[in-house]
PDB file of C-alpha atoms in Angstrom:
ATOM      1  CA  MET R   1     134.026  97.722  97.519  1.00 46.00           C
ATOM      2  CA  PHE R   2     132.199  95.878 100.316  1.00 48.00           C
ATOM      3  CA  ASP R   3     132.517  97.184 103.870  1.00 53.00           C
ATOM      4  CA  HIS R   4     133.388  94.031 105.825  1.00 50.00           C
ATOM      5  CA  ALA R   5     132.705  95.830 109.113  1.00 53.00           C
ATOM      6  CA  GLY R   6     128.988  95.905 108.195  1.00 54.00           C
ATOM      7  CA  ALA R   7     128.605  92.134 108.648  1.00 56.00           C
ATOM      8  CA  HIS R   8     126.926  91.184 111.914  1.00 58.00           C
ATOM      9  CA  GLY R   9     126.571  87.905 113.774  1.00 61.00           C
ATOM     10  CA  ASP R  10     128.361  84.652 113.103  1.00 65.00           C
ATOM     11  CA  GLY R  11     125.968  82.939 110.698  1.00 67.00           C
ATOM     12  CA  PRO R  12     127.018  81.608 107.299  1.00 70.00           C
ATOM     13  CA  GLY R  13     126.107  84.858 105.517  1.00 72.00           C
ATOM     14  CA  ALA R  14     128.082  86.998 107.966  1.00 75.00           C
ATOM     15  CA  ARG R  15     131.122  84.706 107.723  1.00 81.00           C
ATOM     16  CA  TRP R  16     130.935  84.826 103.920  1.00 81.00           C
ATOM     17  CA  ALA R  17     130.619  88.627 103.971  1.00 81.00           C
ATOM     18  CA  ARG R  18     133.708  88.976 106.177  1.00 85.00           C
ATOM     19  CA  ASN R  19     135.777  86.700 103.945  1.00 87.00           C
ATOM     20  CA  VAL R  20     134.697  87.629 100.411  1.00 87.00           C
ATOM     21  CA  ARG R  21     137.256  89.616  98.440  1.00 90.00           C
ATOM     22  CA  GLU R  22     137.168  91.592  95.233  1.00 91.00           C
ATOM     23  CA  GLY R  23     137.593  89.187  92.323  1.00 91.00           C
ATOM     24  CA  ASP R  24     136.095  86.163  94.147  1.00 90.00           C
ATOM     25  CA  ALA R  25     133.633  84.195  92.028  1.00 89.00           C
ATOM     26  CA  VAL R  26     130.060  84.484  93.289  1.00 83.00           C
ATOM     27  CA  HIS R  27     127.297  82.178  92.071  1.00 79.00           C
ATOM     28  CA  LEU R  28     123.770  83.544  92.271  1.00 75.00           C
ATOM     29  CA  LEU R  29     120.557  81.555  92.083  1.00 71.00           C
ATOM     30  CA  LYS R  30     117.040  82.639  91.337  1.00 68.00           C
ATOM     31  CA  PRO R  31     114.764  82.886  94.381  1.00 63.00           C
ATOM     32  CA  ARG R  32     113.592  79.556  95.707  1.00 69.00           C
ATOM     33  CA  GLY R  33     110.859  78.780  98.149  1.00 75.00           C
ATOM     34  CA  THR R  34     107.463  80.158  99.027  1.00 80.00           C
ATOM     35  CA  PHE R  35     108.281  83.734 100.024  1.00 88.00           C
ATOM     36  CA  VAL R  36     106.916  85.197  96.797  1.00 90.00           C
ATOM     37  CA  THR R  37     104.036  87.515  95.960  1.00 92.00           C
ATOM     38  CA  ARG R  38     100.690  86.134  94.915  1.00 91.00           C
ATOM     39  CA  PRO R  39      97.535  87.677  93.452  1.00 91.00           C
ATOM     40  CA  SER R  40      95.749  89.774  96.064  1.00 92.00           C
ATOM     41  CA  SER R  41      93.476  92.785  96.502  1.00 91.00           C
ATOM     42  CA  TYR R  42      96.419  94.536  98.209  1.00 94.00           C
ATOM     43  CA  HIS R  43      99.847  93.709  99.638  1.00 96.00           C
ATOM     44  CA  LEU R  44     101.267  94.453 103.093  1.00 97.00           C
ATOM     45  CA  PHE R  45     105.040  94.202 103.635  1.00 98.00           C
ATOM     46  CA  VAL R  46     106.337  94.328 107.224  1.00 98.00           C
ATOM     47  CA  GLY R  47     109.860  93.735 108.481  1.00 97.00           C
ATOM     48  CA  ASP R  48     113.229  95.013 109.578  1.00 96.00           C
ATOM     49  CA  GLU R  49     116.288  95.968 107.557  1.00 94.00           C
ATOM     50  CA  THR R  50     117.075  92.330 106.759  1.00 92.00           C
ATOM     51  CA  ALA R  51     113.845  92.191 104.731  1.00 95.00           C
ATOM     52  CA  GLN R  52     114.506  95.264 102.591  1.00 95.00           C
ATOM     53  CA  VAL R  53     116.224  93.535  99.659  1.00 92.00           C
ATOM     54  CA  ALA R  54     113.512  90.884  99.376  1.00 93.00           C
ATOM     55  CA  PHE R  55     110.732  93.451  99.759  1.00 96.00           C
ATOM     56  CA  GLY R  56     112.227  95.738  97.131  1.00 95.00           C
ATOM     57  CA  ALA R  57     112.395  92.936  94.570  1.00 92.00           C
ATOM     58  CA  MET R  58     108.919  91.654  95.450  1.00 93.00           C
ATOM     59  CA  ILE R  59     107.305  95.089  95.182  1.00 94.00           C
ATOM     60  CA  ARG R  60     109.104  95.857  91.903  1.00 92.00           C
ATOM     61  CA  GLY R  61     107.851  92.514  90.576  1.00 90.00           C
ATOM     62  CA  LEU R  62     104.263  93.589  91.200  1.00 90.00           C
ATOM     63  CA  GLY R  63     104.567  96.247  88.505  1.00 82.00           C
ATOM     64  CA  ASN R  64     102.054  99.070  88.556  1.00 70.00           C
ATOM     65  CA  THR R  65     100.791  99.305  92.127  1.00 59.00           C
ATOM     66  CA  ARG R  66      97.882 101.626  91.249  1.00 65.00           C
ATOM     67  CA  ASP R  67      95.783  98.548  90.470  1.00 74.00           C
ATOM     68  CA  THR R  68      96.941  96.562  93.489  1.00 83.00           C
ATOM     69  CA  PRO R  69      97.857  98.812  96.437  1.00 91.00           C
ATOM     70  CA  VAL R  70     101.036  98.188  98.404  1.00 94.00           C
ATOM     71  CA  HIS R  71     101.483  99.119 102.073  1.00 95.00           C
ATOM     72  CA  SER R  72     104.779  98.646 103.863  1.00 97.00           C
ATOM     73  CA  VAL R  73     106.199  99.228 107.325  1.00 98.00           C
ATOM     74  CA  ILE R  74     109.940  98.788 107.669  1.00 98.00           C
ATOM     75  CA  GLU R  75     112.017  99.274 110.800  1.00 97.00           C
ATOM     76  CA  VAL R  76     115.710 100.169 110.525  1.00 96.00           C
ATOM     77  CA  ASP R  77     118.186 101.512 113.046  1.00 95.00           C
ATOM     78  CA  THR R  78     118.720 104.947 111.462  1.00 96.00           C
ATOM     79  CA  PRO R  79     117.531 106.744 108.316  1.00 96.00           C
ATOM     80  CA  GLU R  80     120.913 105.964 106.748  1.00 96.00           C
ATOM     81  CA  ASP R  81     120.008 102.240 106.842  1.00 95.00           C
ATOM     82  CA  ARG R  82     117.082 102.659 104.435  1.00 96.00           C
ATOM     83  CA  LEU R  83     117.227 101.104 100.987  1.00 96.00           C
ATOM     84  CA  ASP R  84     115.268 102.344  97.987  1.00 94.00           C
ATOM     85  CA  ILE R  85     111.925 100.591  98.468  1.00 94.00           C
ATOM     86  CA  PRO R  86     109.238 101.321  95.847  1.00 92.00           C
ATOM     87  CA  GLY R  87     106.175 103.233  96.976  1.00 90.00           C
ATOM     88  CA  THR R  88     105.974 105.176 100.202  1.00 92.00           C
ATOM     89  CA  PRO R  89     106.943 102.872 103.058  1.00 96.00           C
ATOM     90  CA  THR R  90     106.277 103.818 106.641  1.00 97.00           C
ATOM     91  CA  TRP R  91     109.797 103.988 108.098  1.00 98.00           C
ATOM     92  CA  LEU R  92     110.428 103.350 111.780  1.00 97.00           C
ATOM     93  CA  HIS R  93     113.822 104.009 113.414  1.00 97.00           C
ATOM     94  CA  ARG R  94     115.243 102.193 116.435  1.00 96.00           C
ATOM     95  CA  HIS R  95     118.207 104.513 117.138  1.00 95.00           C
ATOM     96  CA  GLY R  96     120.130 101.775 118.976  1.00 94.00           C
ATOM     97  CA  ARG R  97     117.173  99.923 120.488  1.00 94.00           C
ATOM     98  CA  PRO R  98     117.389  96.145 119.910  1.00 92.00           C
ATOM     99  CA  ALA R  99     115.639  94.906 116.773  1.00 90.00           C
ATOM    100  CA  ALA R 100     114.386  91.675 118.339  1.00 93.00           C
ATOM    101  CA  ASN R 101     110.853  91.458 119.723  1.00 93.00           C
ATOM    102  CA  SER R 102     109.966  94.885 118.303  1.00 93.00           C
ATOM    103  CA  ALA R 103     106.747  96.219 119.811  1.00 95.00           C
ATOM    104  CA  PRO R 104     107.178  99.517 117.875  1.00 96.00           C
ATOM    105  CA  LEU R 105     107.009  97.607 114.579  1.00 96.00           C
ATOM    106  CA  VAL R 106     103.739  95.994 115.678  1.00 97.00           C
ATOM    107  CA  ALA R 107     102.438  99.437 116.703  1.00 97.00           C
ATOM    108  CA  GLY R 108     103.424 100.781 113.281  1.00 97.00           C
ATOM    109  CA  VAL R 109     101.311  98.095 111.619  1.00 97.00           C
ATOM    110  CA  ALA R 110      98.438  98.713 114.035  1.00 97.00           C
ATOM    111  CA  ALA R 111      98.470 102.405 113.079  1.00 97.00           C
ATOM    112  CA  LEU R 112      98.039 101.677 109.362  1.00 96.00           C
ATOM    113  CA  SER R 113      94.762 102.487 107.711  1.00 93.00           C
ATOM    114  CA  LEU R 114      94.167  99.333 105.665  1.00 91.00           C
ATOM    115  CA  PRO R 115      91.190  98.269 103.542  1.00 89.00           C
ATOM    116  CA  SER R 116      88.512  96.447 105.531  1.00 84.00           C
ATOM    117  CA  THR R 117      89.088  93.122 103.785  1.00 86.00           C
ATOM    118  CA  PRO R 118      92.424  91.403 104.296  1.00 85.00           C
ATOM    119  CA  GLY R 119      94.917  91.302 101.456  1.00 93.00           C
ATOM    120  CA  THR R 120      98.168  89.350 101.578  1.00 97.00           C
ATOM    121  CA  ALA R 121     100.835  90.122 104.174  1.00 97.00           C
ATOM    122  CA  TYR R 122     104.533  89.361 103.766  1.00 98.00           C
ATOM    123  CA  LEU R 123     106.376  89.422 107.094  1.00 98.00           C
ATOM    124  CA  ALA R 124     110.150  89.059 107.201  1.00 96.00           C
ATOM    125  CA  GLY R 125     112.974  89.701 109.645  1.00 94.00           C
ATOM    126  CA  GLU R 126     113.416  88.767 113.287  1.00 94.00           C
ATOM    127  CA  ALA R 127     111.382  85.670 114.187  1.00 94.00           C
ATOM    128  CA  ARG R 128     109.733  86.880 117.408  1.00 95.00           C
ATOM    129  CA  THR R 129     108.747  90.192 115.845  1.00 96.00           C
ATOM    130  CA  ILE R 130     107.165  88.339 112.921  1.00 96.00           C
ATOM    131  CA  GLN R 131     105.142  86.279 115.399  1.00 97.00           C
ATOM    132  CA  LEU R 132     103.942  89.465 117.133  1.00 97.00           C
ATOM    133  CA  VAL R 133     102.892  91.112 113.852  1.00 97.00           C
ATOM    134  CA  ARG R 134     101.153  87.935 112.689  1.00 97.00           C
ATOM    135  CA  ALA R 135      99.270  87.674 115.995  1.00 97.00           C
ATOM    136  CA  HIS R 136      98.134  91.298 115.632  1.00 97.00           C
ATOM    137  CA  LEU R 137      96.858  90.732 112.096  1.00 97.00           C
ATOM    138  CA  VAL R 138      94.954  87.554 113.040  1.00 96.00           C
ATOM    139  CA  ARG R 139      93.661  88.583 116.472  1.00 96.00           C
ATOM    140  CA  ASP R 140      93.072  92.312 116.058  1.00 95.00           C
ATOM    141  CA  ARG R 141      92.349  92.667 112.343  1.00 95.00           C
ATOM    142  CA  GLY R 142      90.648  89.355 111.598  1.00 94.00           C
ATOM    143  CA  TRP R 143      93.089  88.119 108.972  1.00 95.00           C
ATOM    144  CA  ASN R 144      93.203  84.434 108.072  1.00 95.00           C
ATOM    145  CA  HIS R 145      96.630  82.945 108.785  1.00 95.00           C
ATOM    146  CA  ARG R 146      96.722  81.631 105.189  1.00 96.00           C
ATOM    147  CA  ASP R 147      96.840  85.240 103.958  1.00 96.00           C
ATOM    148  CA  ILE R 148     100.058  85.873 105.904  1.00 97.00           C
ATOM    149  CA  ILE R 149     103.358  84.654 104.476  1.00 96.00           C
ATOM    150  CA  THR R 150     106.270  84.682 106.914  1.00 96.00           C
ATOM    151  CA  LYS R 151     110.027  84.475 106.473  1.00 94.00           C
ATOM    152  CA  PRO R 152     111.987  84.593 109.743  1.00 92.00           C
ATOM    153  CA  PHE R 153     115.531  85.540 108.739  1.00 86.00           C
ATOM    154  CA  TRP R 154     117.070  85.672 112.206  1.00 88.00           C
ATOM    155  CA  THR R 155     116.601  85.700 115.967  1.00 87.00           C
ATOM    156  CA  PRO R 156     119.143  86.277 118.740  1.00 83.00           C
ATOM    157  CA  GLY R 157     121.168  83.201 119.630  1.00 79.00           C
ATOM    158  CA  LYS R 158     120.014  81.048 116.706  1.00 74.00           C
ATOM    159  CA  THR R 159     121.913  80.344 113.495  1.00 68.00           C
ATOM    160  CA  GLY R 160     120.962  78.678 110.239  1.00 59.00           C
ATOM    161  CA  MET R 161     117.610  80.371 109.701  1.00 55.00           C
ATOM    162  CA  GLU R 162     118.459  81.897 106.282  1.00 59.00           C
TER     163      GLU R 162
END
């Protein structure tokens, strides 16, 4: 059974989550859009807890990651908020600190030992944090912005992002 207390915010997804009941018909669609993996020398996944479901599916879709390495940094509030993400993600915990504009997530990415040539980065979660991580990759690591795919799911005070 779904814990309705876990819904946060007042966006369409949160309203649906608060109102859905056991036995309600749910229609699912295949993923649409451009936030999908592509061939690369390696993959970097960075985001907050709202990105975990997408990241899990994307990483599983890559298959055997011995041929194409996967690096991931995911920030959640507490260890109990972690989902089963393939590989060995670097987990960061906020312990009540706001998720928006997360400098610790950027620092977690900066601390990664990555191959010298850029791969493909998938950044998802809070919009301002995604901008900070993207700026770090471009400015400090020399990545081309075309090698960075972003999906801002939310930001404080704004609805309708995803």
